[in-house]
Structure formats: structure tokens, C-alpha cells
Short mmCIF file of C-alpha atoms in Angstrom, two decimals:
data_model
loop_
_atom_site.label_atom_id
_atom_site.label_comp_id
_atom_site.label_asym_id
_atom_site.label_seq_id
_atom_site.Cartn_x
_atom_site.Cartn_y
_atom_site.Cartn_z
CA MET F 814 121.26 110.44 87.94
CA TYR F 815 120.02 107.88 85.47
CA ASP F 816 118.01 109.18 82.49
CA PHE F 817 115.05 106.99 81.62
CA ARG F 818 114.69 108.91 78.36
CA GLU F 819 117.64 106.93 77.02
CA TRP F 820 116.21 103.55 77.89
CA LYS F 821 114.80 101.02 75.42
CA HIS F 822 114.20 97.89 77.48
CA ILE F 823 113.15 97.31 81.08
CA PHE F 824 112.66 94.13 83.05
CA LYS F 825 109.79 94.43 85.52
CA LEU F 826 110.07 92.21 88.58
CA ASP F 827 107.08 91.42 90.74
CA PRO F 828 107.86 91.45 94.48
CA ASN F 829 105.13 88.86 94.94
CA LYS F 830 106.80 86.30 92.66
CA GLU F 831 109.80 84.15 93.47
CA ILE F 832 112.94 84.39 91.41
CA LYS F 833 116.06 82.34 92.02
CA ASP F 834 119.48 83.92 92.35
CA GLU F 835 120.69 82.49 89.08
CA ALA F 836 117.75 83.85 87.13
CA LEU F 837 118.06 87.22 88.82
CA GLU F 838 121.72 87.38 87.85
CA GLN F 839 120.86 86.61 84.25
CA ILE F 840 118.21 89.31 84.21
CA CYS F 841 120.43 91.93 85.81
CA GLU F 842 123.41 91.14 83.58
CA SER F 843 121.32 90.85 80.41
CA GLY F 844 122.08 94.33 79.16
CA THR F 845 118.60 95.61 79.97
CA ASP F 846 118.52 99.31 80.75
CA ALA F 847 116.84 99.06 84.14
CA ILE F 848 115.03 96.89 86.62
CA MET F 849 111.60 98.09 87.67
CA ILE F 850 110.07 96.58 90.79
CA GLY F 851 106.31 96.66 90.90
CA GLY F 852 103.15 94.61 90.97
CA THR F 853 99.47 94.60 91.74
CA ASP F 854 98.90 91.86 94.29
CA GLY F 855 100.64 91.14 97.55
CA VAL F 856 103.17 93.97 97.33
CA THR F 857 104.52 94.44 100.85
CA LEU F 858 107.32 96.58 102.17
CA GLU F 859 109.26 93.50 103.22
CA LYS F 860 109.05 91.91 99.78
CA VAL F 861 110.03 95.18 98.08
CA ILE F 862 113.06 95.70 100.32
CA ASN F 863 114.14 92.10 99.92
CA LEU F 864 113.99 92.20 96.14
CA MET F 865 115.65 95.63 95.98
CA ALA F 866 118.53 94.40 98.09
CA ARG F 867 119.08 91.46 95.76
CA VAL F 868 118.95 93.63 92.63
CA ARG F 869 121.30 96.17 94.21
CA ARG F 870 124.17 93.70 93.88
CA TYR F 871 124.23 94.60 90.20
CA PRO F 872 125.23 97.96 88.75
CA LEU F 873 122.11 98.97 86.85
CA PRO F 874 119.28 101.41 87.57
CA CYS F 875 116.66 100.12 89.98
CA VAL F 876 113.23 101.76 89.92
CA LEU F 877 110.27 101.33 92.24
CA GLU F 878 106.91 101.61 90.54
CA ILE F 879 104.72 102.69 93.42
CA SER F 880 101.54 100.68 93.87
CA THR F 881 100.80 101.23 97.55
CA ILE F 882 101.96 103.91 99.94
CA ASP F 883 102.89 101.27 102.50
CA SER F 884 105.53 99.67 100.30
CA ILE F 885 107.56 102.79 99.54
CA THR F 886 111.13 102.65 100.77
CA PRO F 887 114.27 104.72 100.21
CA GLY F 888 117.10 103.19 98.24
CA PHE F 889 115.83 103.23 94.67
CA ASP F 890 117.32 105.37 91.93
CA LEU F 891 113.95 106.54 90.71
CA TYR F 892 110.30 106.24 91.74
CA PHE F 893 107.65 105.89 89.06
CA ILE F 894 104.22 107.09 90.13
CA PRO F 895 101.29 105.80 88.05
CA SER F 896 98.38 108.11 87.37
CA VAL F 897 95.72 105.99 85.66
CA LEU F 898 94.27 108.34 83.07
CA ASN F 899 91.47 105.97 82.08
CA SER F 900 90.43 105.06 85.62
CA SER F 901 86.83 105.85 86.43
CA SER F 902 87.87 106.69 89.99
CA ARG F 903 89.69 109.82 91.13
CA ASP F 904 91.63 107.67 93.61
CA TRP F 905 93.79 106.19 90.87
CA ILE F 906 94.14 109.41 88.92
CA LEU F 907 95.28 111.65 91.74
CA GLY F 908 93.40 110.81 94.95
CA GLN F 909 95.84 108.42 96.58
CA HIS F 910 98.63 110.68 95.40
CA HIS F 911 97.07 113.55 97.33
CA LEU F 912 97.01 111.54 100.55
CA ALA F 913 100.63 110.53 100.04
CA VAL F 914 101.85 114.03 99.26
CA LYS F 915 99.96 115.43 102.24
CA GLU F 916 101.65 112.93 104.54
CA PHE F 917 105.11 112.70 103.00
CA GLY F 918 105.42 115.81 100.83
CA HIS F 919 108.16 117.37 102.89
CA TRP F 920 110.28 114.21 102.57
CA ILE F 921 109.93 113.90 98.82
CA ASN F 922 112.84 114.56 96.50
CA TRP F 923 110.85 115.47 93.42
CA GLN F 924 113.87 114.97 91.19
CA GLU F 925 113.49 111.24 91.76
CA MET F 926 109.73 111.13 91.18
CA ILE F 927 108.54 110.42 87.66
CA VAL F 928 104.82 110.45 86.93
CA GLU F 929 103.57 107.86 84.46
CA GLY F 930 100.28 108.52 82.73
CA TYR F 931 98.82 105.02 82.51
CA CYS F 932 96.36 103.70 79.95
CA ILE F 933 95.25 100.23 81.02
CA LEU F 934 93.76 98.30 78.13
CA ASN F 935 93.26 94.67 79.14
CA GLU F 936 89.86 94.59 80.78
CA ASN F 937 90.50 91.17 82.33
CA SER F 938 93.69 92.13 84.09
CA LYS F 939 93.88 92.52 87.84
CA VAL F 940 95.14 96.05 87.49
CA ALA F 941 92.19 97.05 85.28
CA GLN F 942 89.76 95.66 87.82
CA LEU F 943 91.59 97.20 90.76
CA THR F 944 91.65 100.67 89.19
CA ASN F 945 88.19 100.49 87.57
CA ALA F 946 89.82 101.26 84.26
CA MET F 947 87.61 102.03 81.29
CA THR F 948 89.39 99.74 78.89
CA LYS F 949 87.13 99.86 75.85
CA LEU F 950 89.24 102.42 74.04
CA ASP F 951 89.98 102.78 70.35
CA ALA F 952 93.08 104.30 68.78
CA GLU F 953 91.53 107.78 68.85
CA ASP F 954 90.78 107.50 72.56
CA VAL F 955 94.36 106.52 73.30
CA ALA F 956 95.67 109.26 71.00
CA ALA F 957 93.63 111.76 73.03
CA TYR F 958 95.13 110.47 76.27
CA ALA F 959 98.56 110.80 74.68
CA GLN F 960 97.90 114.44 73.85
CA MET F 961 96.57 115.10 77.34
CA ALA F 962 99.57 113.41 78.95
CA GLU F 963 101.99 115.54 77.00
CA LYS F 964 100.20 118.83 76.40
CA MET F 965 97.95 119.23 79.44
CA PHE F 966 99.82 117.46 82.22
CA HIS F 967 103.36 117.48 80.82
CA LEU F 968 103.91 113.92 81.97
CA PRO F 969 107.35 112.47 81.25
CA ILE F 970 105.94 109.00 80.50
CA LEU F 971 102.83 107.57 78.88
CA TYR F 972 102.53 103.88 79.75
CA ILE F 973 100.29 101.71 77.59
CA GLU F 974 99.64 98.67 79.74
CA TYR F 975 98.03 95.52 78.41
CA SER F 976 99.05 93.67 81.59
CA GLY F 977 99.12 89.95 80.84
CA THR F 978 98.05 90.07 77.23
CA TYR F 979 99.65 91.27 74.01
CA GLY F 980 98.30 94.56 72.78
CA ASN F 981 97.22 96.13 69.54
CA PRO F 982 100.24 97.61 67.74
CA GLU F 983 97.99 100.08 65.89
CA ILE F 984 96.95 101.60 69.20
CA VAL F 985 100.55 101.90 70.34
CA LYS F 986 101.46 103.46 67.00
CA SER F 987 98.63 105.94 67.28
CA ALA F 988 99.83 107.04 70.71
CA LYS F 989 103.40 107.40 69.48
CA ASN F 990 102.28 109.55 66.58
CA HIS F 991 100.78 112.04 69.03
CA LEU F 992 103.83 112.35 71.27
CA GLU F 993 106.87 114.54 70.90
CA ASN F 994 108.47 114.83 74.33
CA THR F 995 106.63 112.32 76.47
CA ILE F 996 108.31 108.91 76.43
CA LEU F 997 106.07 106.00 75.43
CA PHE F 998 106.30 102.80 77.49
CA TYR F 999 104.63 99.61 76.33
CA GLY F 1000 103.98 96.66 78.63
CA GLY F 1001 101.96 93.48 78.33
CA GLY F 1002 102.29 90.01 76.84
CA ILE F 1003 105.85 90.34 75.54
CA ASP F 1004 106.68 86.64 75.58
CA SER F 1005 108.73 86.38 72.41
CA VAL F 1006 111.39 88.17 70.44
CA ALA F 1007 108.92 88.81 67.65
CA LYS F 1008 106.47 90.61 69.89
CA ALA F 1009 109.23 92.60 71.55
CA CYS F 1010 110.49 93.74 68.16
CA GLU F 1011 107.03 94.65 66.92
CA MET F 1012 106.25 96.88 69.89
CA ALA F 1013 109.75 98.37 69.80
CA ASN F 1014 108.85 99.79 66.42
CA TYR F 1015 106.41 102.13 68.13
CA ALA F 1016 107.13 102.35 71.83
CA ASP F 1017 110.24 104.09 73.09
CA VAL F 1018 110.60 101.59 75.91
CA VAL F 1019 109.42 97.98 76.00
CA VAL F 1020 108.72 96.53 79.44
CA VAL F 1021 109.12 92.78 79.82
CA GLY F 1022 107.62 91.11 82.86
CA ASN F 1023 105.73 87.82 83.16
CA VAL F 1024 107.86 85.88 80.67
CA ILE F 1025 110.76 86.20 83.11
CA TYR F 1026 108.93 83.72 85.32
CA GLU F 1027 107.67 81.53 82.48
CA ASN F 1028 110.48 81.30 79.95
CA ILE F 1029 113.61 83.06 81.04
CA SER F 1030 115.65 82.20 77.99
CA GLU F 1031 113.11 83.89 75.74
CA ALA F 1032 112.91 86.81 78.16
CA LEU F 1033 116.66 87.32 77.95
CA LYS F 1034 116.55 87.34 74.15
CA THR F 1035 114.16 90.30 74.12
CA VAL F 1036 116.91 92.62 75.36
CA GLN F 1037 119.09 92.62 72.31
CA ALA F 1038 116.07 92.23 70.05
CA VAL F 1039 114.57 95.48 71.33
CA LYS F 1040 117.88 97.29 71.24
CA ALA F 1041 118.48 96.21 67.65
CA THR F 1042 115.08 97.51 66.54
CA VAL F 1043 115.09 100.91 64.95
CA GLY F 1044 111.89 102.51 66.13
CA ASN F 1045 110.30 105.81 65.31
CA ASP F 1046 112.99 107.76 67.09
CA MET T 1089 101.56 136.27 72.73
CA TYR T 1090 100.45 137.56 76.10
CA ASP T 1091 102.19 136.14 79.15
CA PHE T 1092 99.84 135.48 82.05
CA ARG T 1093 102.87 135.01 84.30
CA GLU T 1094 103.26 138.78 84.36
CA TRP T 1095 99.69 139.48 85.39
CA LYS T 1096 98.54 140.64 88.83
CA HIS T 1097 94.86 141.45 88.39
CA ILE T 1098 92.11 139.99 86.23
CA PHE T 1099 88.48 140.94 85.83
CA LYS T 1100 86.27 137.91 85.28
CA LEU T 1101 83.09 138.56 83.33
CA ASP T 1102 80.17 136.17 83.41
CA PRO T 1103 78.53 135.65 80.00
CA ASN T 1104 75.27 135.01 81.82
CA LYS T 1105 75.21 138.44 83.47
CA GLU T 1106 74.36 141.74 81.85
CA ILE T 1107 76.86 144.55 81.76
CA LYS T 1108 76.23 147.94 80.20
CA ASP T 1109 78.59 149.46 77.67
CA GLU T 1110 79.72 152.17 80.03
CA ALA T 1111 80.61 149.70 82.78
CA LEU T 1112 82.37 147.43 80.30
CA GLU T 1113 84.43 150.37 79.07
CA GLN T 1114 85.44 151.24 82.63
CA ILE T 1115 86.44 147.64 83.31
CA CYS T 1116 88.44 147.30 80.11
CA GLU T 1117 90.18 150.62 80.55
CA SER T 1118 90.83 150.15 84.26
CA GLY T 1119 94.40 149.00 83.87
CA THR T 1120 93.57 145.40 84.71
CA ASP T 1121 95.90 142.90 83.08
CA ALA T 1122 93.26 140.83 81.34
CA ILE T 1123 89.59 140.05 80.92
CA MET T 1124 88.60 136.46 81.57
CA ILE T 1125 85.21 135.33 80.32
CA GLY T 1126 83.73 132.43 82.20
CA GLY T 1127 80.91 131.26 84.41
CA THR T 1128 79.04 128.28 85.74
CA ASP T 1129 75.39 128.76 84.79
CA GLY T 1130 73.83 129.54 81.45
CA VAL T 1131 77.07 129.82 79.50
CA THR T 1132 76.09 129.55 75.85
CA LEU T 1133 78.11 129.99 72.68
CA GLU T 1134 76.00 132.98 71.69
CA LYS T 1135 76.56 134.75 75.00
CA VAL T 1136 80.29 134.04 74.91
CA ILE T 1137 80.69 135.35 71.38
CA ASN T 1138 78.62 138.42 72.15
CA LEU T 1139 80.64 139.32 75.21
CA MET T 1140 83.96 138.58 73.49
CA ALA T 1141 83.05 140.88 70.62
CA ARG T 1142 82.29 143.71 73.03
CA VAL T 1143 85.52 143.21 74.97
CA ARG T 1144 87.53 143.00 71.74
CA ARG T 1145 86.97 146.72 71.17
CA TYR T 1146 89.61 147.29 73.84
CA PRO T 1147 93.31 146.45 73.51
CA LEU T 1148 93.84 144.06 76.40
CA PRO T 1149 94.17 140.28 76.63
CA CYS T 1150 90.91 138.39 76.45
CA VAL T 1151 90.80 134.86 77.87
CA LEU T 1152 88.09 132.23 77.71
CA GLU T 1153 87.87 130.04 80.77
CA ILE T 1154 86.29 126.93 79.33
CA SER T 1155 83.31 125.60 81.23
CA THR T 1156 81.46 123.68 78.52
CA ILE T 1157 82.68 122.24 75.25
CA ASP T 1158 79.72 123.79 73.46
CA SER T 1159 80.71 127.35 74.26
CA ILE T 1160 84.26 127.23 72.90
CA THR T 1161 84.90 129.65 70.06
CA PRO T 1162 87.99 130.92 68.25
CA GLY T 1163 89.00 134.52 68.76
CA PHE T 1164 90.43 134.57 72.27
CA ASP T 1165 94.08 135.20 73.07
CA LEU T 1166 94.26 132.32 75.50
CA TYR T 1167 92.06 129.48 76.69
CA PHE T 1168 92.17 128.47 80.35
CA ILE T 1169 91.15 124.87 80.97
CA PRO T 1170 90.12 124.05 84.54
CA SER T 1171 91.06 120.68 85.99
CA VAL T 1172 89.33 120.44 89.35
CA LEU T 1173 91.90 118.68 91.52
CA ASN T 1174 89.53 118.28 94.46
CA SER T 1175 86.57 117.03 92.45
CA SER T 1176 85.32 113.62 93.48
CA SER T 1177 84.47 112.90 89.85
CA ARG T 1178 86.94 112.07 87.09
CA ASP T 1179 84.78 114.09 84.69
CA TRP T 1180 85.97 117.38 86.15
CA ILE T 1181 89.56 116.29 86.62
CA LEU T 1182 90.20 115.01 83.11
CA GLY T 1183 87.13 113.17 81.80
CA GLN T 1184 85.43 115.96 79.88
CA HIS T 1185 88.85 117.06 78.68
CA HIS T 1186 89.37 113.63 77.15
CA LEU T 1187 86.13 113.87 75.20
CA ALA T 1188 87.07 117.33 73.98
CA VAL T 1189 90.60 116.37 72.96
CA LYS T 1190 89.33 113.28 71.18
CA GLU T 1191 86.88 115.37 69.16
CA PHE T 1192 88.91 118.55 68.62
CA GLY T 1193 92.51 117.53 69.30
CA HIS T 1194 93.67 118.06 65.76
CA TRP T 1195 92.32 121.63 65.80
CA ILE T 1196 93.92 122.64 69.06
CA ASN T 1197 96.79 125.09 69.18
CA TRP T 1198 98.33 123.93 72.44
CA GLN T 1199 100.32 127.14 72.78
CA GLU T 1200 97.05 128.91 73.58
CA MET T 1201 95.81 126.31 76.05
CA ILE T 1202 96.66 126.84 79.70
CA VAL T 1203 95.59 124.24 82.24
CA GLU T 1204 94.47 125.56 85.62
CA GLY T 1205 94.59 123.19 88.57
CA TYR T 1206 91.50 124.23 90.52
CA CYS T 1207 90.88 123.91 94.23
CA ILE T 1208 87.28 124.84 94.93
CA LEU T 1209 86.76 125.69 98.59
CA ASN T 1210 83.30 127.20 99.09
CA GLU T 1211 81.04 124.22 99.59
CA ASN T 1212 77.90 126.30 99.00
CA SER T 1213 78.97 127.62 95.62
CA LYS T 1214 77.33 126.45 92.42
CA VAL T 1215 80.66 125.40 91.02
CA ALA T 1216 81.42 123.22 94.07
CA GLN T 1217 78.08 121.49 93.73
CA LEU T 1218 78.40 121.10 89.97
CA THR T 1219 81.86 119.54 90.20
CA ASN T 1220 81.23 117.51 93.39
CA ALA T 1221 84.20 119.22 94.94
CA MET T 1222 85.49 117.94 98.28
CA THR T 1223 85.72 121.35 99.89
CA LYS T 1224 86.54 120.44 103.49
CA LEU T 1225 90.25 121.02 103.09
CA ASP T 1226 92.76 122.41 105.53
CA ALA T 1227 95.96 124.28 104.72
CA GLU T 1228 97.92 121.03 104.49
CA ASP T 1229 95.45 119.58 102.00
CA VAL T 1230 95.74 122.63 99.79
CA ALA T 1231 99.53 122.64 100.15
CA ALA T 1232 99.55 119.04 98.92
CA TYR T 1233 97.43 120.01 95.90
CA ALA T 1234 99.88 122.85 95.23
CA GLN T 1235 102.80 120.41 95.22
CA MET T 1236 100.92 118.02 92.96
CA ALA T 1237 99.99 120.82 90.56
CA GLU T 1238 103.57 121.93 90.23
CA LYS T 1239 105.65 118.79 90.71
CA MET T 1240 103.46 116.00 89.37
CA PHE T 1241 101.40 117.66 86.66
CA HIS T 1242 103.53 120.70 85.89
CA LEU T 1243 100.47 122.91 85.70
CA PRO T 1244 101.13 126.55 84.86
CA ILE T 1245 98.35 127.79 87.20
CA LEU T 1246 96.90 126.76 90.56
CA TYR T 1247 93.56 128.49 91.06
CA ILE T 1248 92.18 128.72 94.59
CA GLU T 1249 88.51 129.42 94.08
CA TYR T 1250 86.20 130.48 96.88
CA SER T 1251 83.54 131.43 94.34
CA GLY T 1252 81.17 133.92 95.95
CA THR T 1253 82.76 134.08 99.39
CA TYR T 1254 85.98 135.49 100.75
CA GLY T 1255 88.56 132.86 101.52
CA ASN T 1256 91.05 132.04 104.23
CA PRO T 1257 94.30 133.95 103.64
CA GLU T 1258 96.24 131.32 105.60
CA ILE T 1259 95.22 128.69 103.08
CA VAL T 1260 96.28 130.88 100.18
CA LYS T 1261 99.56 131.61 101.93
CA SER T 1262 100.17 127.90 102.50
CA ALA T 1263 99.65 127.17 98.81
CA LYS T 1264 101.98 129.99 97.80
CA ASN T 1265 104.70 128.70 100.10
CA HIS T 1266 104.68 125.39 98.23
CA LEU T 1267 104.93 126.85 94.74
CA GLU T 1268 107.97 127.94 92.80
CA ASN T 1269 107.01 127.98 89.13
CA THR T 1270 103.26 127.48 89.11
CA ILE T 1271 101.37 130.78 89.22
CA LEU T 1272 98.83 131.12 92.03
CA PHE T 1273 95.44 132.60 91.17
CA TYR T 1274 92.99 133.58 93.88
CA GLY T 1275 89.29 134.20 93.23
CA GLY T 1276 86.26 134.65 95.45
CA GLY T 1277 84.59 137.40 97.45
CA ILE T 1278 86.92 140.24 96.50
CA ASP T 1279 84.44 143.06 97.08
CA SER T 1280 86.74 145.66 98.59
CA VAL T 1281 90.17 147.15 98.25
CA ALA T 1282 91.16 145.72 101.61
CA LYS T 1283 90.35 142.16 100.62
CA ALA T 1284 92.06 142.59 97.25
CA CYS T 1285 95.21 143.82 98.97
CA GLU T 1286 95.18 141.04 101.54
CA MET T 1287 94.98 138.27 98.95
CA ALA T 1288 97.53 140.04 96.73
CA ASN T 1289 100.04 139.49 99.52
CA TYR T 1290 99.94 135.78 98.77
CA ALA T 1291 98.41 135.12 95.38
CA ASP T 1292 100.28 136.06 92.23
CA VAL T 1293 97.05 137.00 90.50
CA VAL T 1294 93.82 138.26 92.08
CA VAL T 1295 90.64 137.60 90.11
CA VAL T 1296 87.77 140.03 90.67
CA GLY T 1297 84.32 139.01 89.51
CA ASN T 1298 80.96 139.48 91.19
CA VAL T 1299 81.65 142.93 92.59
CA ILE T 1300 81.74 144.22 89.03
CA TYR T 1301 78.00 143.68 88.94
CA GLU T 1302 77.35 144.86 92.49
CA ASN T 1303 79.62 147.84 93.09
CA ILE T 1304 81.62 148.82 90.05
CA SER T 1305 83.38 151.75 91.64
CA GLU T 1306 84.83 149.47 94.32
CA ALA T 1307 85.68 146.89 91.66
CA LEU T 1308 87.64 149.45 89.70
CA LYS T 1309 89.63 150.47 92.78
CA THR T 1310 90.92 146.91 93.22
CA VAL T 1311 93.09 147.22 90.12
CA GLN T 1312 95.56 149.74 91.41
CA ALA T 1313 95.28 148.36 94.93
CA VAL T 1314 96.45 144.93 93.79
CA LYS T 1315 99.17 146.36 91.58
CA ALA T 1316 100.51 148.47 94.45
CA THR T 1317 100.72 145.47 96.75
CA VAL T 1318 104.13 143.91 97.03
CA GLY T 1319 103.44 140.20 97.33
CA ASN T 1320 105.71 137.28 97.92
CA ASP T 1321 107.32 137.61 94.51
#
């Protein structure tokens, strides 16, 4: 089984966005550690299966980040399950998870399920609005979530998500300084090598998404840039 | 350090209730595995410290079950932190915890902190009303919470709490059948040896509370009754 703890760079593909075969090939053969499929809007089972099948032509880990119960399908190497720690609604912390486990619990291979403690920090993002995230957090707030993720809930991943905008490196650094075992993911606004390198100084894993669809040549460059960065590890 | 995983029986003392020295001595010398101090109403720092000091005269583990930030004090062997999985409010799942960790995180010895995933099932109890618990749960609902407690959040304890009333053994059994590593606590309405024995068949740990104040001789008998019961272990 693939070990996400060894990863440094992930490309995140949105099932609701079009990507041509040539671009997909470049992404999958870029040297990135994994492809994560996930999005906020318009994620349907058909779109997820279609994109998975296209990615599966390439020999790298393929992860589904679960956003709706309806779009879960077998065939991925791992399933990442967000638990939005700074949501104001129980639904996004553990409520929808409860419904899913009640219905599908006996089918679940828990070895493949990885819970991500999410902190969503861009108040204008769709995901912040969808999850009613309380985004006005300072470095101490995020540090407290980091401690809770690791010490209280023993989550394997803390995911700092600035979805669509570039985040505050001091906040990412503060989270990293409070983690020992939990792996820190950073995502949001990585549209250049410089930004990828800066966040790679603090986060264990840098997730690159939107720039794939906007500037693929810059997206591809982030792979080696992140891997060449010596972070806090 | 004491290991709660080896315990079978706990007496829970309410800081807001009076207990005479003689009764306290009987409770502490009963052979119970630990004293847990905790309650819902009128828990003040002064009452907690006073009761802790009296219990500390006896050589058994003394645990504070944290109900309000204001009543936390050093001096206990362990601190149990409830996370109410079936609360409709984020405050009782992880919200108050976030405030506490933000303020006191740097003081916390995480080795002493044990998170309890709570399922509160008596809709008429004060604690259900305080935490806005969604108590109308069947055995499958509770089984799903058990799986989430163990597999998603890696909680050391799942606490099925019928606070003030005797619960449904089938629900406790269902939870137990879905747990491997997480320790199952049962509390609520244990006012006789027969009830203590019945729940000890399924729960790893039986918590005895109110009957201490209502019928101490019956309370004392639950200790050996629980310990003599061969449960699912």
C-alpha cells in the first residue's frame, strides 16, 4: 500500500473541470507523488469514475478526497475523508461521516481511509461557504487545531486549505511547529515555483490544483521545486 | 502512570453533591479501580479541589472528567475530556476544546489527557439538554459512532451515557461488537448489582454514580459484582 507520509507533492484534479489527454499525461508523468481527485462543485459519480479511469493509465497513487457520499466509488488506492475542524456545523465535522458509516460501515476497509483534519482559511472560497467555516483564525488558533488534530483525535493529516488564494506562511509554520506525527498538507494559490517552494519549507506536502488548468507549464515546474526544498523534516 | 485500559469499575463523584467522610472512605476502599470526579451542574473549582483533596487521602487513581474550563486544576492522575459525538453543536464536539487548547495548550501534558467519545442517550438528562444531544439513536447509530470513535478519531474511550436512567443492553452490546481497541465505558442508572452485572457483560468499564448518594450499601456491592463478571474481553 502507498504511504502518504513519504509524499511531498500532490496534484489535485477537479472532476468538474476538463483536462485534455496531453495535459493529464504531463501531470501524471511529472514525478508528483500522487494524484488526488476532489472538488467542491458538481462532483458526480460519473465524473469521478471517468477521471479515475483516465488517471489509472499511469502508475502512480490515485486518491479520492471524498466530498459527497454519492460520488464514492471503489478503485482508488486511498480515500481521504475531510473533517472540517473549523466548521461551525457538526455536519462537516462528523455528521455526514456518521450517516455514511451507518450506511456503509460494514463495507469499509479502514486501512484505506485516511481522515484529514481540515482548517479552511479563505473566507471567500466556495468550500468555506459550503462548510460554514470560521475562517478568521490567527496563528494561535491554527496551532490549537494542530494540537487537537494530533493529540486529541490522532489524525494522520492536518490540511491547511486556502482554496483559491495563497496563504500566510507564518500560519503554516505555526501549525508545523505544533505537529510531530501528523502530516501537514498545504493547499491554495500555488501558482508559481516560488510559492511552492515557500510553503514546502513548512508543510510536509504541497497540494497543487487550480494552476493545472491555468498554466500547466508552471504547474509542472512545482514538482521538482517542492522536492528540492529542504523543509522542516 | 495508571492504565485505565485495565479498569472494570469506576465510582463517579459529583462535586456538587455532599458526601460524608465515612461514605467517602467506604467508596475509596471498596476495591473500585478509580474515582472519577465530574458532574453537569454547579461544578466549581473550589468544589473540585475540595473533593479531590479528600479523595487523595486514599491510594487509588483519581480522575477529573472535565466539564468546564474554569474547574480544571492540577493534581489529578488523569484528565478525561468528553467529546460529545452526538451533540448537535460543535461546541461540545470540539469547540470548547479549541478555546481551551488555544489558551492552555502549552501547559498541557498530553500523556495525562484522555479523550472520551461520548454518546448521550437519555433525552431527559441534564447533560443531554446542556449539550443538545441527538438522543434518538438506534443500535446501528451507536455502532456507527463506535466505528468513528475507533477508526476515524482513534479515541481511547467510547462512553455510552444514559445519565440517570438505565440503558438498553442491546445498544451497549452493539457498540462493543464494533470496537477492538477503544475501551467501552457504560454509565447511567446502575442502582443494583443485577444491572451492574448485566452491563459488565458488554462494557469494559461500568461507571457507578448516583446510587452512591441514594443507597451506598448497594453501590458498594457493585464493585465485586462487576469484577466477577466475565465480559466480552
